[in-house]
Amino acid sequence: PSTIKHLPLVLHHRGTGRPVPAKATALPNPWNSSPPNCTIIIPTHNRRDLLETCINSLKAADYPDLELLVIDHDSDDPDTIVYLDRLAGSGIRVVPCSGPFNYSAMNNKAVGLVQSELICFLNNDVEALDASWLSIMARQAIRPEIGAVGAKLLYPDRTIQHAGVVLGINGGAGHAHRYQQDDEPGYFGRPHLPQFVSAVTPACMVVQREKFLAVEGYDEAAFPVAFND
């Protein structure tokens, strides 16, 4: 008896039988004819190798009304400059941006140059692995109760980099399920299910333009680089 401690709250309970993890199901098509137009905004600086891989992977997207906008921050690598010129000649918008690096200001500037209903913020080192990625994210983004939509992102070794941001990690916020193998179910399959989380990363984030403007975009003064998303 002396070793027994009384806990005033229930720590865990469940009914009979072992619960079964949920499985992801496809959302029905929410648009009558075609999906809303979308602009993918890609900030970049040099590193043609990353940007070219990213752009090439986007060409396979099954999204019918898509615009690419590359916002270039003072690239001075000759090979990158040649590639950016080639992109501009192929119909992809390339917008120069100079001055101190401010990720928030770059993206805010880019949003001000487009009128698309949907905006996709994308890092230049992301490679799309599935042609339907944008269609799936867009179907979530147009739901009125949803702010921004993030994607599950993997490291090159197929471990999870991002599957939602949760509060409380290291006293702040951090990526859930980080470094878990993508072929592992994890906690009740949660890394592989659509879900509500505290935040997502704009390494790949889709949001309706009107919602982005309603919160006045990114905070250029307080968060020029880290935590702007």
Short mmCIF file of C-alpha atoms in Angstrom, two decimals:
data_model
loop_
_atom_site.label_atom_id
_atom_site.label_comp_id
_atom_site.label_asym_id
_atom_site.label_seq_id
_atom_site.Cartn_x
_atom_site.Cartn_y
_atom_site.Cartn_z
CA PRO A 1 0.00 0.00 0.00
CA SER A 2 2.79 2.46 0.72
CA THR A 3 3.91 2.32 -2.92
CA ILE A 4 0.45 2.98 -4.38
CA LYS A 5 -0.18 6.51 -5.63
CA HIS A 6 -3.59 7.94 -6.36
CA LEU A 7 -3.98 9.67 -9.73
CA PRO A 8 -7.03 11.94 -9.86
CA LEU A 9 -7.45 11.69 -13.65
CA VAL A 10 -8.01 8.77 -16.00
CA LEU A 11 -4.84 8.13 -18.02
CA HIS A 12 -6.22 5.64 -20.51
CA HIS A 13 -9.41 3.74 -21.23
CA ARG A 14 -10.93 1.82 -24.11
CA GLY A 15 -13.80 -0.53 -24.82
CA THR A 16 -13.59 -4.17 -25.64
CA GLY A 17 -11.62 -5.17 -28.72
CA ARG A 18 -8.52 -3.60 -30.17
CA PRO A 19 -9.20 -0.40 -32.13
CA VAL A 20 -8.29 -0.44 -35.81
CA PRO A 21 -6.41 2.51 -37.35
CA ALA A 22 -8.38 4.56 -39.85
CA LYS A 23 -7.57 4.57 -43.54
CA ALA A 24 -7.39 7.58 -45.81
CA THR A 25 -10.28 7.95 -48.24
CA ALA A 26 -10.54 10.17 -51.29
CA LEU A 27 -12.61 13.34 -51.07
CA PRO A 28 -15.40 13.66 -53.63
CA ASN A 29 -14.83 16.09 -56.48
CA PRO A 30 -15.92 19.48 -55.03
CA TRP A 31 -15.97 21.44 -58.28
CA ASN A 32 -18.60 21.10 -60.97
CA SER A 33 -16.38 21.53 -64.02
CA SER A 34 -12.72 22.31 -63.37
CA PRO A 35 -10.68 23.10 -60.25
CA PRO A 36 -9.78 26.71 -59.38
CA ASN A 37 -6.65 28.16 -60.92
CA CYS A 38 -3.51 27.86 -58.83
CA THR A 39 -0.14 29.60 -58.82
CA ILE A 40 2.88 27.79 -57.42
CA ILE A 41 5.36 30.28 -55.92
CA ILE A 42 8.97 29.06 -55.69
CA PRO A 43 11.61 31.29 -54.02
CA THR A 44 15.15 30.49 -55.13
CA HIS A 45 18.78 31.58 -54.99
CA ASN A 46 21.34 29.90 -57.27
CA ARG A 47 21.27 26.05 -56.99
CA ARG A 48 20.03 25.34 -60.51
CA ASP A 49 20.24 21.62 -59.72
CA LEU A 50 17.56 21.85 -57.03
CA LEU A 51 15.29 24.20 -58.95
CA GLU A 52 15.45 22.20 -62.17
CA THR A 53 14.54 18.96 -60.39
CA CYS A 54 11.65 20.74 -58.70
CA ILE A 55 10.32 22.32 -61.91
CA ASN A 56 10.60 19.10 -63.91
CA SER A 57 8.63 17.20 -61.27
CA LEU A 58 5.84 19.79 -61.37
CA LYS A 59 5.30 19.28 -65.10
CA ALA A 60 3.77 15.88 -64.34
CA ALA A 61 1.05 17.34 -62.09
CA ASP A 62 -2.46 16.41 -63.23
CA TYR A 63 -3.77 19.88 -62.35
CA PRO A 64 -5.31 21.57 -65.41
CA ASP A 65 -5.05 25.28 -64.52
CA LEU A 66 -1.59 25.85 -63.12
CA GLU A 67 0.89 28.73 -63.23
CA LEU A 68 4.49 28.68 -62.00
CA LEU A 69 6.13 31.78 -60.56
CA VAL A 70 9.81 31.69 -59.61
CA ILE A 71 10.94 34.54 -57.39
CA ASP A 72 14.70 34.84 -57.65
CA HIS A 73 16.70 36.39 -54.85
CA ASP A 74 19.90 37.80 -56.36
CA SER A 75 21.15 34.65 -58.08
CA ASP A 76 24.67 35.25 -59.37
CA ASP A 77 25.65 31.77 -60.51
CA PRO A 78 26.03 31.91 -64.33
CA ASP A 79 24.50 28.47 -64.87
CA THR A 80 21.49 29.38 -62.75
CA ILE A 81 21.01 32.67 -64.59
CA VAL A 82 21.01 30.85 -67.94
CA TYR A 83 18.42 28.41 -66.61
CA LEU A 84 16.20 31.20 -65.24
CA ASP A 85 16.32 32.92 -68.64
CA ARG A 86 15.29 29.66 -70.25
CA LEU A 87 12.37 29.31 -67.86
CA ALA A 88 11.22 32.83 -68.65
CA GLY A 89 11.39 32.06 -72.34
CA SER A 90 9.22 28.98 -71.87
CA GLY A 91 6.36 30.89 -70.27
CA ILE A 92 7.24 30.48 -66.59
CA ARG A 93 7.21 33.79 -64.72
CA VAL A 94 10.53 34.73 -63.16
CA VAL A 95 10.46 37.72 -60.81
CA PRO A 96 13.71 39.25 -59.51
CA CYS A 97 13.99 40.19 -55.84
CA SER A 98 16.97 42.05 -54.37
CA GLY A 99 18.13 43.25 -50.98
CA PRO A 100 18.48 41.53 -47.60
CA PHE A 101 17.03 38.03 -47.62
CA ASN A 102 13.47 38.16 -46.31
CA TYR A 103 11.48 35.04 -47.07
CA SER A 104 8.25 36.63 -45.90
CA ALA A 105 8.68 39.70 -48.10
CA MET A 106 9.54 37.58 -51.15
CA ASN A 107 6.38 35.52 -50.86
CA ASN A 108 4.19 38.52 -50.08
CA LYS A 109 5.53 40.24 -53.18
CA ALA A 110 4.80 37.20 -55.30
CA VAL A 111 1.22 36.89 -54.02
CA GLY A 112 0.66 40.54 -54.97
CA LEU A 113 1.54 39.71 -58.57
CA VAL A 114 -1.05 36.98 -59.10
CA GLN A 115 -4.83 36.69 -59.05
CA SER A 116 -5.19 32.91 -58.75
CA GLU A 117 -7.77 31.59 -56.32
CA LEU A 118 -5.25 29.13 -54.87
CA ILE A 119 -1.63 29.79 -53.91
CA CYS A 120 0.92 27.02 -53.42
CA PHE A 121 4.10 28.00 -51.58
CA LEU A 122 6.86 25.58 -52.51
CA ASN A 123 10.56 25.28 -51.63
CA ASN A 124 12.95 24.91 -54.54
CA ASP A 125 14.33 21.64 -53.12
CA VAL A 126 11.00 19.76 -53.17
CA GLU A 127 10.42 17.06 -55.76
CA ALA A 128 6.83 15.92 -56.35
CA LEU A 129 6.48 12.13 -56.29
CA ASP A 130 2.79 11.81 -57.21
CA ALA A 131 0.98 13.50 -60.09
CA SER A 132 -2.18 14.01 -58.03
CA TRP A 133 -0.55 15.86 -55.13
CA LEU A 134 -1.91 19.30 -55.99
CA SER A 135 -5.42 18.09 -56.80
CA ILE A 136 -5.60 16.36 -53.42
CA MET A 137 -4.36 19.42 -51.53
CA ALA A 138 -6.64 21.78 -53.48
CA ARG A 139 -9.73 19.79 -52.54
CA GLN A 140 -8.87 20.33 -48.87
CA ALA A 141 -7.85 23.98 -49.27
CA ILE A 142 -11.21 25.16 -50.64
CA ARG A 143 -13.12 23.83 -47.63
CA PRO A 144 -14.34 26.88 -45.66
CA GLU A 145 -13.29 25.44 -42.28
CA ILE A 146 -9.67 24.92 -43.37
CA GLY A 147 -6.96 27.57 -43.37
CA ALA A 148 -3.84 26.14 -44.97
CA VAL A 149 -3.02 22.65 -46.22
CA GLY A 150 0.40 21.04 -45.91
CA ALA A 151 1.88 17.91 -47.46
CA LYS A 152 3.71 14.94 -46.02
CA LEU A 153 7.35 15.53 -46.97
CA LEU A 154 10.12 12.94 -47.05
CA TYR A 155 13.90 13.10 -46.78
CA PRO A 156 15.84 11.41 -49.61
CA ASP A 157 16.17 8.27 -47.46
CA ARG A 158 12.34 7.97 -47.34
CA THR A 159 12.03 9.01 -43.71
CA ILE A 160 9.45 11.61 -42.79
CA GLN A 161 10.53 15.24 -42.61
CA HIS A 162 7.10 16.79 -42.11
CA ALA A 163 3.65 15.37 -41.40
CA GLY A 164 2.23 18.32 -39.50
CA VAL A 165 3.54 20.69 -36.85
CA VAL A 166 2.51 20.30 -33.21
CA LEU A 167 2.96 22.67 -30.29
CA GLY A 168 5.06 21.95 -27.24
CA ILE A 169 8.15 20.35 -28.77
CA ASN A 170 11.27 21.83 -27.15
CA GLY A 171 9.10 24.50 -25.61
CA GLY A 172 7.90 25.76 -28.98
CA ALA A 173 6.74 23.84 -32.02
CA GLY A 174 8.16 21.08 -34.18
CA HIS A 175 7.52 18.50 -36.87
CA ALA A 176 5.57 15.43 -35.81
CA HIS A 177 6.72 11.91 -36.81
CA ARG A 178 10.11 13.21 -37.94
CA TYR A 179 12.64 10.56 -39.04
CA GLN A 180 10.03 7.79 -39.02
CA GLN A 181 10.30 5.43 -41.99
CA ASP A 182 7.52 6.20 -44.45
CA ASP A 183 6.55 2.54 -44.76
CA GLU A 184 5.92 2.28 -41.00
CA PRO A 185 2.37 2.91 -39.75
CA GLY A 186 3.45 4.91 -36.71
CA TYR A 187 0.86 5.79 -34.09
CA PHE A 188 -2.46 4.44 -35.44
CA GLY A 189 -1.36 5.34 -38.98
CA ARG A 190 -1.53 9.02 -38.16
CA PRO A 191 1.44 10.17 -40.30
CA HIS A 192 -0.43 8.90 -43.38
CA LEU A 193 -3.88 10.37 -42.69
CA PRO A 194 -5.43 13.77 -43.44
CA GLN A 195 -5.77 15.53 -40.09
CA PHE A 196 -5.97 18.85 -38.32
CA VAL A 197 -2.68 20.06 -36.81
CA SER A 198 -1.41 23.25 -35.18
CA ALA A 199 0.54 24.36 -38.26
CA VAL A 200 2.06 23.22 -41.55
CA THR A 201 5.24 24.21 -43.36
CA PRO A 202 5.23 26.31 -46.55
CA ALA A 203 7.90 24.03 -47.95
CA CYS A 204 4.71 22.78 -49.59
CA MET A 205 1.56 24.63 -48.56
CA VAL A 206 -1.69 25.38 -50.41
CA VAL A 207 -4.02 28.16 -49.27
CA GLN A 208 -6.81 30.16 -50.81
CA ARG A 209 -5.55 33.59 -51.78
CA GLU A 210 -8.42 35.36 -49.97
CA LYS A 211 -7.56 33.55 -46.72
CA PHE A 212 -3.88 34.48 -47.05
CA LEU A 213 -4.81 38.13 -47.58
CA ALA A 214 -7.32 38.03 -44.72
CA VAL A 215 -4.47 37.43 -42.25
CA GLU A 216 -2.35 40.06 -44.06
CA GLY A 217 0.14 37.55 -45.41
CA TYR A 218 3.49 36.78 -43.84
CA ASP A 219 4.93 39.01 -41.11
CA GLU A 220 7.92 40.64 -42.81
CA ALA A 221 9.10 42.52 -39.71
CA ALA A 222 8.92 39.90 -36.94
CA PHE A 223 9.62 36.78 -39.02
CA PRO A 224 11.82 37.54 -42.05
CA VAL A 225 13.19 33.96 -42.14
CA ALA A 226 12.33 31.50 -39.36
CA PHE A 227 8.73 30.84 -38.20
CA ASN A 228 7.19 33.01 -40.92
CA ASP A 229 4.86 30.15 -41.82
#
